[in-house]
Amino acid sequence: MFNDKDILITGGTGSFGRVLAQFLLDGYKPNRIVIYSRDELKQIEMAESFTTSQRSQLRFFIGDVRDSRRLRRAMNEIDYVIHAAALKHVPVAEYNPMECIKTNVLGASNIIEEAIDAGVKSVIALSTDKATHPVNLYGASKLASDKLFVAANNVVGKQATRFAVVRYGNVIGSRGSVVPLFKKLLSEGSTSLPLTDPRMTRFWITLEQGANFVLKCLERMYGGETFIPKIPSMKMVDMINAMAPNSEPKIIGRRPGEKLHEVMCPADVCHRVLEYPDYYVIKPSISYTDVHNDFTVSAIGEKGKSVAEGFEYNSATNTEWLSKADFLKLVETL
């Protein structure tokens, strides 16, 4: 699907963007991968991490998703857009609300407008579990972004551009996640790791799993879907006990805008949720005029079924859990 294609990754110098670019270069023969981000140093460092032959397929664009004119230039002759750029640090968003909105909401609108004008085939936007029943601005801004991308399928008319969303949980090893922080604290001799609440649970996914899922969803999407992978949960206290087994965690209380548990498929929309073997789809709340509206079979032939009334995909009631041993194996690969 991605051979001889041109692909744009916004926020491409982030942890996810780097892994995704590597996957595309290792598994396919793309014509061009455009890395779109604001930080020139990260772009230089990312370029140096690839081989000379791989760099010939990479293009680095300095730009901000707030800048529609720069996005227009970056999307020239692009086939697929993977939108990963976001202001995502919860406390930072709480203290800088308008900056969060400019990037996560207005930036999403710019992506949509320029993708339609450029005739992009498919756009997939990365979301977060925090967009479900949001209690912080980051989550609220991503919910608004999700709604924009889903509704965008209703304004394309007969044009081929389609939009979908991928929503998943915390990424093990990504910049800003607690795992690198805990490793740093332990390496500095800390004898106690911080814990906001001993009851807290989170969904967890690796960068590699996330990248694979996004690429697969580009193949299976019609447009309008919110794709959610089936991934394990883990109690934060168990994570700390695995990383520092001989210490007691230091209870520091929840940060501004922090939830006790995360939800990716809320019970309120269970009538729109389809279950597939290894993922869920939340169907759009609106019907499209010129876009495929039957999501029970994916574009690559996978068959889904409706979930039971009252179903909720919650990190606290998840049926799949990450053991301490499996978690430590993942940490060792970072």
XYZ file of C-alpha atoms in Angstrom:
334
model
C 0.000 0.000 0.000
C 2.814 2.421 0.814
C 5.200 1.465 -1.993
C 5.944 4.411 -4.300
C 3.721 6.648 -2.143
C 4.377 10.017 -0.538
C 3.652 10.156 3.206
C 3.563 13.150 5.546
C 4.053 12.675 9.306
C 3.263 15.732 11.411
C 5.157 15.830 14.686
C 7.463 13.426 12.903
C 10.500 13.956 15.142
C 8.657 12.656 18.197
C 9.082 9.126 19.542
C 6.176 7.808 17.484
C 7.213 9.570 14.284
C 10.727 8.146 14.415
C 9.496 4.586 14.873
C 6.833 5.005 12.199
C 9.367 6.334 9.680
C 11.656 3.395 10.424
C 8.790 0.925 9.945
C 7.894 2.472 6.599
C 11.494 2.397 5.383
C 12.087 -1.171 6.594
C 8.820 -2.688 5.391
C 7.968 -0.736 2.244
C 9.502 1.320 -0.540
C 7.892 4.733 -0.135
C 8.761 7.390 -2.664
C 9.065 10.067 0.013
C 8.440 10.483 3.746
C 7.991 14.098 4.787
C 8.837 14.792 8.444
C 6.999 17.928 9.519
C 7.942 19.473 12.889
C 9.091 22.665 14.596
C 12.465 21.716 16.078
C 15.433 21.860 13.693
C 17.780 20.170 16.183
C 15.491 17.146 16.486
C 15.270 16.993 12.702
C 19.075 16.968 12.399
C 19.371 14.288 15.074
C 16.665 12.184 13.433
C 18.300 12.450 10.003
C 21.622 11.302 11.450
C 19.964 8.219 12.977
C 19.137 6.823 9.509
C 21.468 5.362 6.907
C 22.529 7.404 3.895
C 20.264 5.418 1.577
C 17.297 5.825 3.938
C 17.887 9.564 4.217
C 17.395 9.850 0.470
C 13.719 8.986 1.017
C 13.250 11.419 3.906
C 12.346 15.098 3.584
C 12.474 17.389 6.599
C 10.103 20.350 6.724
C 10.347 22.940 9.477
C 6.786 23.987 10.179
C 3.949 24.243 12.668
C 0.468 22.783 12.243
C -0.791 26.247 13.203
C 0.655 27.530 9.897
C -1.779 26.591 7.132
C 0.371 28.042 4.331
C 3.365 25.949 5.352
C 1.144 22.864 5.627
C -0.104 23.544 2.105
C 3.447 23.446 0.812
C 4.293 20.302 2.800
C 1.223 18.449 1.463
C 2.111 18.957 -2.173
C 1.618 15.581 -3.939
C 1.166 13.744 -0.613
C -0.848 10.493 -0.644
C -1.186 9.805 3.099
C -1.029 12.026 6.179
C -0.382 10.680 9.670
C -1.128 13.468 12.121
C 0.875 12.969 15.318
C 1.677 16.585 16.207
C 0.112 17.723 19.487
C 0.720 19.617 22.672
C 0.146 16.660 24.996
C 1.664 17.288 28.431
C -1.352 17.499 30.771
C -0.037 20.052 33.334
C 1.491 22.208 30.582
C -1.865 22.324 28.788
C -3.629 23.246 32.037
C -1.326 26.245 32.536
C -1.202 27.250 28.854
C -4.744 26.524 27.659
C -4.859 28.700 24.562
C -1.571 27.317 23.279
C -2.999 23.816 23.607
C -6.123 24.823 21.693
C -4.129 26.510 18.911
C -2.080 23.373 18.284
C -4.536 20.571 19.007
C -7.788 22.069 17.703
C -6.921 24.830 15.236
C -3.981 22.762 13.995
C -6.338 19.843 13.344
C -8.607 22.135 11.342
C -5.646 23.271 9.262
C -4.660 19.661 8.548
C -8.186 18.910 7.330
C -8.490 21.966 5.102
C -5.086 21.551 3.481
C -5.475 17.790 3.010
C -8.751 18.300 1.144
C -7.285 21.065 -1.016
C -4.194 18.960 -1.791
C -6.243 15.888 -2.730
C -4.628 13.641 -0.106
C -6.015 10.084 -0.221
C -6.219 9.300 3.511
C -5.546 11.109 6.778
C -5.302 9.314 10.103
C -5.066 11.349 13.315
C -3.588 10.091 16.567
C -5.818 10.558 19.604
C -5.599 9.509 23.243
C -7.593 7.704 25.908
C -7.790 11.092 27.652
C -10.212 12.265 24.938
C -12.933 10.059 26.442
C -14.911 11.841 29.176
C -12.115 14.432 29.380
C -11.307 16.034 32.727
C -8.317 18.033 31.484
C -7.775 20.464 28.631
C -5.485 18.133 26.731
C -8.214 15.487 26.640
C -10.887 18.048 25.742
C -8.762 19.451 22.927
C -8.172 15.964 21.516
C -11.880 15.171 21.744
C -12.552 18.321 19.711
C -9.841 17.266 17.267
C -11.374 13.780 16.932
C -14.775 15.302 16.193
C -13.260 17.521 13.506
C -11.580 14.614 11.735
C -14.679 12.411 11.872
C -16.955 15.190 10.582
C -14.483 16.108 7.833
C -15.689 13.090 5.853
C -18.998 14.882 5.389
C -17.504 17.916 3.646
C -15.324 16.180 1.049
C -18.281 15.414 -1.228
C -17.244 13.079 -4.022
C -13.552 13.845 -3.488
C -11.485 10.817 -2.483
C -9.925 12.270 0.703
C -10.923 10.318 3.822
C -10.263 10.874 7.522
C -10.099 8.507 10.511
C -8.832 8.516 14.106
C -6.678 6.097 16.100
C -7.071 6.231 19.888
C -4.809 4.347 22.278
C -3.324 4.528 25.767
C 0.012 5.444 27.307
C 3.073 4.568 25.255
C 5.860 2.737 27.067
C 9.142 4.483 26.448
C 7.851 7.569 24.666
C 9.204 10.970 25.620
C 7.151 12.292 28.512
C 5.992 8.883 29.756
C 6.679 7.835 33.336
C 8.897 4.869 32.413
C 11.914 6.927 31.248
C 11.362 9.218 34.256
C 11.378 6.284 36.675
C 14.501 4.836 35.037
C 16.238 8.197 35.356
C 15.291 8.545 39.020
C 16.552 5.042 39.786
C 19.812 5.630 37.924
C 20.331 8.757 40.047
C 20.016 6.704 43.218
C 16.418 7.392 44.167
C 15.072 4.926 46.724
C 11.399 5.821 46.277
C 9.407 6.421 43.106
C 6.478 8.902 43.019
C 2.939 7.533 42.822
C -0.095 9.754 42.468
C -2.657 7.205 43.706
C -2.211 3.469 44.508
C -5.548 2.662 42.823
C -4.573 4.218 39.485
C -4.619 2.086 36.313
C -3.552 2.837 32.761
C -3.683 1.243 29.304
C -0.211 0.535 27.890
C 1.111 0.071 24.359
C 4.613 0.028 22.885
C 5.789 2.423 20.173
C 6.164 -0.494 17.782
C 2.631 -1.740 18.468
C 1.260 1.763 17.992
C 3.073 2.275 14.694
C 1.933 -1.109 13.367
C -1.647 -0.390 14.380
C -1.715 3.015 12.683
C -0.353 1.652 9.412
C -2.848 -1.220 9.471
C -5.716 1.183 10.132
C -4.742 3.192 7.053
C -5.405 -0.011 5.104
C -8.676 -0.932 6.858
C -10.300 2.529 7.055
C -13.217 3.806 4.978
C -13.309 7.172 6.747
C -15.075 8.234 9.947
C -13.892 5.391 12.179
C -12.254 5.763 15.568
C -9.951 2.745 15.856
C -8.981 1.451 19.308
C -6.529 -1.442 19.791
C -7.058 -4.140 22.405
C -4.133 -3.549 24.760
C -3.337 -4.494 28.376
C -3.849 -2.449 31.520
C -1.536 -2.204 34.496
C -1.825 -0.769 37.978
C 0.661 2.032 38.487
C 1.599 0.612 41.883
C 2.467 -2.713 40.233
C 4.611 -0.885 37.692
C 6.545 0.835 40.480
C 6.916 -2.431 42.397
C 8.314 -4.042 39.258
C 10.861 -1.295 38.643
C 11.801 -0.721 42.306
C 10.836 -3.938 44.149
C 12.640 -3.092 47.378
C 11.154 0.325 48.005
C 7.869 1.894 49.035
C 6.344 4.355 46.563
C 5.999 7.977 47.613
C 2.337 9.027 47.393
C 2.230 12.545 45.921
C -1.454 12.895 44.990
C -3.015 13.343 41.571
C -1.723 16.087 39.296
C -4.024 18.767 37.839
C -6.404 17.159 35.352
C -5.336 13.575 36.085
C -7.828 10.673 36.074
C -7.829 7.622 38.316
C -8.619 5.285 35.385
C -8.825 5.739 31.631
C -11.656 4.830 29.267
C -11.311 4.333 25.517
C -14.842 3.155 24.647
C -17.372 4.810 26.980
C -20.623 3.032 27.827
C -22.553 6.018 26.465
C -21.564 5.097 22.904
C -21.717 1.295 23.192
C -24.467 1.253 20.544
C -21.868 2.577 18.070
C -19.015 0.226 19.032
C -17.983 -2.735 16.891
C -15.619 -5.419 18.154
C -13.031 -6.992 15.883
C -10.579 -9.755 16.906
C -7.847 -7.361 18.084
C -9.437 -3.910 18.039
C -12.639 -1.890 18.427
C -14.235 0.668 16.132
C -16.439 3.517 17.288
C -18.720 4.346 14.389
C -19.395 8.030 13.706
C -22.478 9.606 15.262
C -23.391 11.160 11.919
C -24.261 9.550 8.590
C -22.327 10.582 5.512
C -23.798 11.513 2.161
C -21.039 10.335 -0.194
C -18.928 8.156 2.121
C -19.142 4.470 3.083
C -21.447 4.079 6.120
C -21.359 0.330 6.816
C -18.421 -0.365 9.136
C -19.253 -3.988 10.030
C -16.658 -5.156 7.493
C -13.368 -3.270 7.209
C -11.847 -2.216 3.897
C -9.566 -5.279 4.051
C -12.383 -7.718 4.812
C -12.229 -8.019 8.616
C -15.643 -8.629 10.190
C -16.837 -6.859 13.314
C -19.803 -7.348 15.604
C -21.760 -5.086 17.922
C -20.806 -5.100 21.603
C -23.229 -5.787 24.443
C -25.396 -3.054 25.908
C -23.478 -1.157 28.584
C -20.057 -2.233 27.305
C -17.183 0.016 28.369
C -13.494 -0.382 27.595
C -11.983 0.802 30.872
C -8.406 0.380 32.163
C -9.776 -0.722 35.559
C -12.131 -3.409 34.205
C -10.018 -4.542 31.254
C -9.759 -8.319 30.786
C -6.126 -8.133 29.666
C -3.428 -7.166 32.179
C 0.298 -6.615 31.847
C 2.237 -8.724 34.355
C 5.285 -7.376 36.162
C 7.523 -9.838 34.323
C 6.145 -8.890 30.894
C 6.413 -5.217 31.756
C 10.078 -5.575 32.734
C 10.804 -7.353 29.445
C 9.396 -4.352 27.598
C 11.408 -1.931 29.733
C 14.613 -3.827 28.918
C 14.097 -3.102 25.219
C 14.010 0.674 25.714
